[in-house]
XYZ file of C-alpha atoms in Angstrom:
495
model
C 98.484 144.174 61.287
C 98.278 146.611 58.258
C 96.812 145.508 54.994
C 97.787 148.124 52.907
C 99.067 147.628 49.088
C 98.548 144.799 47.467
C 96.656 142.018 48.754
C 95.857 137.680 48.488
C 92.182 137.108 47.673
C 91.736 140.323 49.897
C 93.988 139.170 52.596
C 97.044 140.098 53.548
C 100.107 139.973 51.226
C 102.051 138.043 53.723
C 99.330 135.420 53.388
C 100.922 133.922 50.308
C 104.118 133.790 51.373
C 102.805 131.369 54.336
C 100.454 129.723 51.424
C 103.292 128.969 49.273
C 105.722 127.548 51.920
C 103.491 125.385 53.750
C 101.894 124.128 50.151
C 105.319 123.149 49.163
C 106.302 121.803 52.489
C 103.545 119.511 52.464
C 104.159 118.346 48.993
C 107.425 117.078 50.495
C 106.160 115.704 52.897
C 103.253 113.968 51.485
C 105.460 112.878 48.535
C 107.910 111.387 50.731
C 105.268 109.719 52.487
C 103.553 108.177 49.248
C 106.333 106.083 48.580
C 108.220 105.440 51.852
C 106.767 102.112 53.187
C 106.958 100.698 49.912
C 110.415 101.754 49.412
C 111.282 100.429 52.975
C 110.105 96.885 51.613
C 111.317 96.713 48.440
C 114.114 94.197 48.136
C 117.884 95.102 47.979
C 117.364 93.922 44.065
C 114.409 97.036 43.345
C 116.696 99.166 45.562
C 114.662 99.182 48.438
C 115.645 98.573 51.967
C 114.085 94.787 52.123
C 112.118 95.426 55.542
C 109.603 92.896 55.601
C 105.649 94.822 55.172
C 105.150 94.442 59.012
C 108.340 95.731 59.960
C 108.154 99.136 57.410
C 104.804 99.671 58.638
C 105.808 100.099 62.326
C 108.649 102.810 60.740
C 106.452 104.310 58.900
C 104.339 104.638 62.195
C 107.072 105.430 64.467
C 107.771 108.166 61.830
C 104.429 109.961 61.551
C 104.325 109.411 65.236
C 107.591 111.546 66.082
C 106.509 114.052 63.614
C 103.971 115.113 65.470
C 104.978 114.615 68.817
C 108.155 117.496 68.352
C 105.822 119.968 67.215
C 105.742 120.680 71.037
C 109.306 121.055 71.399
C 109.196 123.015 68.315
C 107.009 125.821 69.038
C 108.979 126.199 72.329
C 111.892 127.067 70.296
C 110.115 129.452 68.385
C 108.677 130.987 71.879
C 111.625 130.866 73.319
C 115.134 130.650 71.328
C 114.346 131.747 67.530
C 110.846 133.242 66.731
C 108.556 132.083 64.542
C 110.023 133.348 61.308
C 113.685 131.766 61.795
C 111.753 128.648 62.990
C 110.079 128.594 60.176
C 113.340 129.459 57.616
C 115.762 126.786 59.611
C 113.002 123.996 60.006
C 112.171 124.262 56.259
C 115.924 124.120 55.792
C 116.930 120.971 57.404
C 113.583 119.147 55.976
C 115.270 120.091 52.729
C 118.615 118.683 53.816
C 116.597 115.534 55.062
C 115.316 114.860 51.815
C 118.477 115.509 49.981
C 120.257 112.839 52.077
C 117.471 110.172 51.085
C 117.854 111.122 47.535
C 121.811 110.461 47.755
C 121.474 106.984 45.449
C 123.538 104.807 48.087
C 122.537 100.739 48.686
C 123.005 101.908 52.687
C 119.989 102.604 54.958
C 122.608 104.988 56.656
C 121.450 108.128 54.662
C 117.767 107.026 54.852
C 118.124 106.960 58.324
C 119.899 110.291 58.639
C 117.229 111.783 56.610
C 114.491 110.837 58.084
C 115.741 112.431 61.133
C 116.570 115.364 59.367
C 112.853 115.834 58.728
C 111.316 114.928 62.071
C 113.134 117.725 63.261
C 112.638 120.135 60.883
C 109.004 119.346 60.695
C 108.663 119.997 64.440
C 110.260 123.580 63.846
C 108.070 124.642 60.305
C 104.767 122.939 61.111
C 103.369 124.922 64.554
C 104.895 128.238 63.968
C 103.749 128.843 60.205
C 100.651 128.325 61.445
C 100.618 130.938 64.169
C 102.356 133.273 61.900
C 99.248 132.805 60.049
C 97.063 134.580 63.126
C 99.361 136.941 63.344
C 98.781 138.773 60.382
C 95.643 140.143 61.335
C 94.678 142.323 63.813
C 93.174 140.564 67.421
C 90.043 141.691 66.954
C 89.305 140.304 62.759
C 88.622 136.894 63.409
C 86.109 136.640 60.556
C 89.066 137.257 58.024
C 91.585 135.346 60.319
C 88.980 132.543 59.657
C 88.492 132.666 56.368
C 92.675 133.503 55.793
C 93.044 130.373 57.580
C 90.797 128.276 55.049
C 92.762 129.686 52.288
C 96.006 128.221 54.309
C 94.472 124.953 54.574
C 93.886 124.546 50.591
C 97.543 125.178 50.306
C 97.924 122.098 52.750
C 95.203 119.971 50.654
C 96.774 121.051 47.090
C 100.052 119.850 48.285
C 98.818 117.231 49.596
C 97.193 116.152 46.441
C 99.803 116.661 43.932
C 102.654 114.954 45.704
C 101.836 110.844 45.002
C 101.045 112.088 41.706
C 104.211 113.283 41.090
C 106.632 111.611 43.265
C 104.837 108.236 42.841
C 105.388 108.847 38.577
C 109.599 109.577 39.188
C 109.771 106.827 41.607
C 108.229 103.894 39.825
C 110.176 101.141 38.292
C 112.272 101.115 41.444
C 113.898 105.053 40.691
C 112.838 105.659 44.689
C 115.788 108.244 44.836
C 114.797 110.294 42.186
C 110.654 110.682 43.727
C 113.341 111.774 47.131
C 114.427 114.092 44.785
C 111.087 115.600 43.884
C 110.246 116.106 47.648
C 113.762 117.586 48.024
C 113.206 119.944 45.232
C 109.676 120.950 46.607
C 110.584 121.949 49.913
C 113.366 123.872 48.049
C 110.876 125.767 46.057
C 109.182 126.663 49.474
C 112.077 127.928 51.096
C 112.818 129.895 48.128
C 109.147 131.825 48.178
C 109.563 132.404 51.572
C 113.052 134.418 51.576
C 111.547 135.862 48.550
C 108.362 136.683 50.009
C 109.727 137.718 53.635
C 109.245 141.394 53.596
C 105.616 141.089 53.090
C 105.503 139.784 56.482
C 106.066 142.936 57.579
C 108.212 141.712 61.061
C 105.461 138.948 62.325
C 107.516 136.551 64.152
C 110.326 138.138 63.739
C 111.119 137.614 67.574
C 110.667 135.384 70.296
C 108.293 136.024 72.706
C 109.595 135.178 75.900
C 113.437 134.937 75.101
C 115.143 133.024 77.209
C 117.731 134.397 80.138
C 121.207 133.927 79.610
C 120.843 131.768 83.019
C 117.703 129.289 81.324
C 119.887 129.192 78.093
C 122.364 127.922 80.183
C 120.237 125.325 82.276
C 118.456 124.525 78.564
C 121.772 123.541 76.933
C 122.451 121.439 80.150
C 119.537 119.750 79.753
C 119.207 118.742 76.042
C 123.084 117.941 76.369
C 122.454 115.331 79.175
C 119.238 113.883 77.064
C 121.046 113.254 74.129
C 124.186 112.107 75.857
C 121.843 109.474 77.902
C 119.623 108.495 74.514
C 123.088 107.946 72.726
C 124.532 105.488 75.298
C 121.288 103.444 75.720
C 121.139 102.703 72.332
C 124.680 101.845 71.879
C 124.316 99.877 75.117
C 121.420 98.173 73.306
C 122.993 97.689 69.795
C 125.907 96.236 71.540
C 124.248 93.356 73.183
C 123.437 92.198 69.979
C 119.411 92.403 70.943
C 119.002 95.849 68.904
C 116.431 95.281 65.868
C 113.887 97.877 64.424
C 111.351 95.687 65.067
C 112.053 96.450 69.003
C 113.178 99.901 68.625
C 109.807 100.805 67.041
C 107.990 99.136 70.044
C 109.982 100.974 72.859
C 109.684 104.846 71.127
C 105.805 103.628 70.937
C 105.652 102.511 74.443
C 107.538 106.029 74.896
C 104.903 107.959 73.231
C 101.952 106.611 74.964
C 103.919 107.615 77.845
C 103.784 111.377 77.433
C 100.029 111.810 77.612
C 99.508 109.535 80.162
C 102.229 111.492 82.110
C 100.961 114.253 81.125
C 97.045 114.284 82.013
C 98.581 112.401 85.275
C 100.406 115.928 86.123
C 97.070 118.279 85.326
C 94.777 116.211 87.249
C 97.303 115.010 90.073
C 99.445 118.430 90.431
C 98.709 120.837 92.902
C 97.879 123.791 90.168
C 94.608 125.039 92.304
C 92.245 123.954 89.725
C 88.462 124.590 89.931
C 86.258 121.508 89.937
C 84.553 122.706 86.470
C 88.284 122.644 84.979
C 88.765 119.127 86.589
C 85.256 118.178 84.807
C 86.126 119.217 81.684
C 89.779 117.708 81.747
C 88.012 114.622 82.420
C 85.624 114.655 79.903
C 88.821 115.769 77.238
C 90.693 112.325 78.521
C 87.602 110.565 76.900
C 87.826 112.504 73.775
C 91.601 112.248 73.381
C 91.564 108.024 73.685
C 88.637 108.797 70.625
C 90.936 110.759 68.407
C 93.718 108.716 68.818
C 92.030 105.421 67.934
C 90.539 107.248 64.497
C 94.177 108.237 64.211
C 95.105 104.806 64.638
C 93.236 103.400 61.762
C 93.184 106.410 59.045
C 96.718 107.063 59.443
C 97.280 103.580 57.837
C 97.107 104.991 54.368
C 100.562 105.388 53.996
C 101.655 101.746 54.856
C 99.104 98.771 55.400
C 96.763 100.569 52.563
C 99.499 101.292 50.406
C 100.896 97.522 50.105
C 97.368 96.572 49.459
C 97.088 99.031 46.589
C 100.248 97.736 45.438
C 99.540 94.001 46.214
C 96.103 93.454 45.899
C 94.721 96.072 43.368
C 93.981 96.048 39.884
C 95.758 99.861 39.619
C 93.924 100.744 36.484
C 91.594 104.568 37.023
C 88.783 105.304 34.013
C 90.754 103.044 31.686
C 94.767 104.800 32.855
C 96.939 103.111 34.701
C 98.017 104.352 37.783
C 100.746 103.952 40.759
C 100.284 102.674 44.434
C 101.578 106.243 45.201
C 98.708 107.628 43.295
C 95.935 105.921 45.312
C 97.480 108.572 48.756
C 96.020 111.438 46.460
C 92.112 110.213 46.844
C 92.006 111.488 50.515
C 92.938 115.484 49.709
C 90.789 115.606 46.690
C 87.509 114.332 48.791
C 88.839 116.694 51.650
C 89.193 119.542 49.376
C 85.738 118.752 47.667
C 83.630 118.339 50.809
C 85.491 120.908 52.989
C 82.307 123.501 52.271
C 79.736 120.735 52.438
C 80.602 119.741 56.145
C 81.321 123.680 57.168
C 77.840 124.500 55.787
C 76.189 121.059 57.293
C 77.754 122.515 61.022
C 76.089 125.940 60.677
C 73.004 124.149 59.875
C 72.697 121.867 62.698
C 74.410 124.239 65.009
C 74.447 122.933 68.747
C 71.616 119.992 67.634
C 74.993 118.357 67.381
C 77.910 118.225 69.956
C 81.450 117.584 69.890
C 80.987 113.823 71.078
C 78.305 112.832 68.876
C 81.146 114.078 66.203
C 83.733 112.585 67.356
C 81.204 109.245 67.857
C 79.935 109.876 64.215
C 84.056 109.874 62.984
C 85.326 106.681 64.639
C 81.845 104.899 63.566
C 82.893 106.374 59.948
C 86.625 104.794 60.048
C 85.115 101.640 61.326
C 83.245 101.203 58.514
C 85.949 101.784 55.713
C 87.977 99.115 57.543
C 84.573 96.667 57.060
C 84.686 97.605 53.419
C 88.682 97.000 53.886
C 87.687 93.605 55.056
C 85.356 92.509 51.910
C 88.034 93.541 49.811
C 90.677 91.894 51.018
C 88.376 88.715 51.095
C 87.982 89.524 47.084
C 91.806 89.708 47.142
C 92.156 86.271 48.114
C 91.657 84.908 44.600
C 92.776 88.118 42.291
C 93.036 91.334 42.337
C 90.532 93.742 43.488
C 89.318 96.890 41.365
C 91.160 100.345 42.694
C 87.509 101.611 43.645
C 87.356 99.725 46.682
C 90.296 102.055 47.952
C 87.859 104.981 46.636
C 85.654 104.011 48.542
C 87.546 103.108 51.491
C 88.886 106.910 51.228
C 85.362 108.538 50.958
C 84.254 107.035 53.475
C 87.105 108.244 55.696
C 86.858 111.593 54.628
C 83.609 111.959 56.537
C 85.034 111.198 59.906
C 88.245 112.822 59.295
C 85.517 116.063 58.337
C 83.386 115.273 61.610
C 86.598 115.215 63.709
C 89.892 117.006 63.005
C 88.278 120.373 62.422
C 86.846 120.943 65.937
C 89.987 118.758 68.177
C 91.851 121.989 68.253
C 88.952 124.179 69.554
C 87.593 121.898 71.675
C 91.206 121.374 73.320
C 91.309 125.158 73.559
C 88.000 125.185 74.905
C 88.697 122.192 77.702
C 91.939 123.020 79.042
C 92.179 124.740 82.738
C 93.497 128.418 82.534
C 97.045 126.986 83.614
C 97.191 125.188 80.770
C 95.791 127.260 77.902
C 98.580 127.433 75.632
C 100.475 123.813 76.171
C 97.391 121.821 75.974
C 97.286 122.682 71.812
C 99.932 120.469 71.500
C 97.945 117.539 73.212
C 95.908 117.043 70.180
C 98.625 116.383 67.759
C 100.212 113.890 70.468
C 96.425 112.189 69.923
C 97.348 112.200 66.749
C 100.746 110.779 67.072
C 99.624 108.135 69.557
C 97.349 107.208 66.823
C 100.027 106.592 64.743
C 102.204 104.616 66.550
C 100.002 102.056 67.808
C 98.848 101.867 64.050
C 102.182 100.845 63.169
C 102.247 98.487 65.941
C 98.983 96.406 64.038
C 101.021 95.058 61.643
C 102.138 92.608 63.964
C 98.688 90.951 64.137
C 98.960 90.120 60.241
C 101.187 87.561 61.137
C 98.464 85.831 63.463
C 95.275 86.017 61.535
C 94.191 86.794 58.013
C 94.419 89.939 56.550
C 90.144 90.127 56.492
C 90.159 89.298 60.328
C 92.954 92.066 60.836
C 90.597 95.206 59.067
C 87.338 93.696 61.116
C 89.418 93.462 64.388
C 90.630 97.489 64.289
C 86.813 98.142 62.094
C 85.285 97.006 66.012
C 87.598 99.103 67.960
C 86.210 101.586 66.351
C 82.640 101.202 65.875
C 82.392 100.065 69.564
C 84.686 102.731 70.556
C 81.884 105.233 68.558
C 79.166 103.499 69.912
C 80.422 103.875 73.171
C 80.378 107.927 72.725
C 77.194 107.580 71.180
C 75.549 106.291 74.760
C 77.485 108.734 76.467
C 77.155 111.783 74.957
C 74.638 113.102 77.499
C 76.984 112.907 80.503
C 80.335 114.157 78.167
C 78.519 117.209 76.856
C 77.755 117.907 81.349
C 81.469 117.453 81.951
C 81.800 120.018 79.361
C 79.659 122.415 79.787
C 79.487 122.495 75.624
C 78.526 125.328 73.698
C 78.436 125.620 69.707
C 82.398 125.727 68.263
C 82.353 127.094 65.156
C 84.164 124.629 63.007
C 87.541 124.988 60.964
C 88.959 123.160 57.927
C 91.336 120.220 59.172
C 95.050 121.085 60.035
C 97.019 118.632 58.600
């Protein structure tokens, strides 16, 4: 890919378009996600939806969960149907719509529910394929600048991120949840607008599909989806007509669903006859192990949104250096400790080079979420008779930040790295469905609340993980001869 003209920091003009779309598509997304659970449990009186905690926290679950899971189905669109760019464009365009519908000030949970949908889906089309339009601006063989293009990318991500509570948790407080909808409505709008505007410094990447389907698969494609949706649509109105239908259940069957796919999934790799080599097998093995890891970490640091949000809301004295602040505000700690120790962790990697593997990472992450959950635990005990200062979250969020730093930024490359030959280019979906099993059993935990106190609860899932990390810890030895391990440089976190 050409660089001539102008440039972005010395990369590629195009660079910026991609920078500004995906900054304001995560500022959508994060701002929606700020204030979502407790909208979902407000009371019909603060406009809310009057979910109880537990319930909103399995939606907000399910939600994250489905997110990720489509971004499978999503780059097979762009592969196959649109390309990357109209992907990109048309994804961005129905989060937008999404948004608007939840902003539409209605007492109904029809047009929540509508847009919600409206994002999952868009999400799934914008989120993989800006990302690989991101490779493809530079030529094969400059990976150092692809690298370092990439890191630019993921501060777009992180500054999103990090601006999003701030401002949709301000609009939205004193029950105005429709007008912080707004905001995210406005900011994917903003994104969309950049990127028509900024389109013909692309200079055609993406423009088509790679492998474009045959009239005949278009055919047998349309058949398919046709007869899914057709059979989804009657089960559920099968369901809701029996009078058993609640969300409470629906959120437990699409969970039960999602752990289905990888199970399925590894099931067809290692079971299927697809003539691989016993070093393949190993190393499939050994990923198995790694993939369980993630999605337990998943499981407790995708809580923010939900079980730590009520508790900031709840439980904690919201007052920062003397300011008051929101609940939606506290969501903004994690980016700003991921955007300040981004370098420190890529410079501590280079250091210790292959003195430190992939499991001992991944050990050193879960044994890192474990912990915040112990500090969770002694504050909620200190909640028990008043509020607790907002530094507990602080530190609750710091203390994440180190695992989420010792293990997002290597699960793609060590997925890349692990998959057999057949499986090269669908196994980098398998680590966002970690991510999205994660998810959905974490919205699943809110259950237990009702069954023992909320100190026992952030112990409980604190041992899961420390065991779980432990557990790596003693078998590093034989993980790292399954994989045959090598140094993998490391990358800033794709979230």
């Amino acid at each position: 890919m050409t660089t001539e003209g102008r440039t972005f920091f010395g990369h590629p003009r195009g660079l910026a378009t991609l920078f500004g779309t995906e900054m304001w598509e995560r500022f959508s997304w994060y701002g929606l996600r700020a204030i979502l659970a407790t909208f979902l449990a407000a009371s019909p009186a603060h406009q809310g939806l009057g979910m109880s905690e537990q319930t909103a926290q399995a939606v907000v679950g399910v939600y994250g969960a489905l997110i990720y899971l489509v971004a499978l189905p999503g780059g097979w669109v762009a592969d196959r149907i649109l390309g990357a760019r109209r992907s990109v464009f048309w994804g961005g365009f129905v989060i937008m719509c999404g948004h608007i519908s939840m902003a539409i000030p209605v007492t109904s949970g029809v047009f929540v529910w509508l847009g919600l949908l409206l994002i999952i889906v868009g999400t799934g089309l914008l989120k993989p394929n800006i990302s690989v339009m991101v490779g493809k601006l530079y030529p094969e063989d400059d990976d150092g600048r692809r690298d370092a293009g990439f890191s630019l990318f993921y501060l777009g991500i992180n500054l999103g991120a990090f601006f999003a509570p701030l401002v949709v948790g301000w609009l939205a407080r004193d029950d105005r949840w429709h007008l912080g909808f707004s905001a995210a409505a406005v900011g994917m709008a903003l994104g969309l607008l950049q990127y028509v505007l900024g389109r013909r410094h692309l200079r055609g990447v993406g423009d088509r599909p790679g492998m474009p389907l045959t009239p005949r698969e278009r055919g047998r494609v349309i058949r398919l989806v046709s007869v899914v949706t057709v059979a989804v649509a009657v089960a559920l109105g099968a369901w809701a007509a029996t009078g058993a239908f609640t969300l409470d259940g629906f959120t437990l069957v699409v969970t039960v669903v999602i752990l289905a796919v990888p199970v399925g999934y590894f099931a067809f790799i290692l079971f299927g006859s697809h003539d691989l080599t016993e070093d393949e097998r190993s190393r499939m093995k050994a990923y198995i192990w790694l993939f369980v890891a993630a999605a337990i970490f998943w499981m407790i640091y995708d809580l923010a949104p939900s079980k730590l949000l009520f508790f900031a809301q709840n439980n904690t004295d919201l007052t920062l250096f003397g300011v008051h602040i929101q609940a939606a505000t506290t969501q903004s700690f994690n980016p700003l400790f991921i955007m300040i120790f981004v370098p420190v962790f890529a410079a501590l990697w280079v250091r210790l080079g292959t003195r430190v593997s992939t499991p001992q990472k991944f050990a050193f992450a879960l044994v890192m979420v474990g912990l915040s959950f112990v500090v969770m635990a002694a504050a909620a005990a200190l909640a028990e008779t008043g509020k607790v200062s907002v530094w507990w979250l602080v530190l609750v969020y710091l203390v994440q930040v180190f695992g989420e730093l010792s293990l997002s930024p290597v699960g793609l490359s060590v997925t890349t790295k692990l998959a057999p030959r057949a499986f090269k280019g669908q196994m980098l979906g398998i680590w966002f469905i970690a991510v999205s099993v994660g998810d959905a059993v974490g919205g699943q935990t809110g259950r237990l609340s009702q069954v023992m106190s909320e100190p026992a609860y952030y112990l409980l899932l604190a041992a899961m993980a420390i065991v779980a990390g432990l557990a790596l810890f003693m078998f590093t030895r034989r993980l790292r001869a399954m994989m045959s391990e090598h140094h993998v440089p490391a990358e800033p976190p794709i979230r």
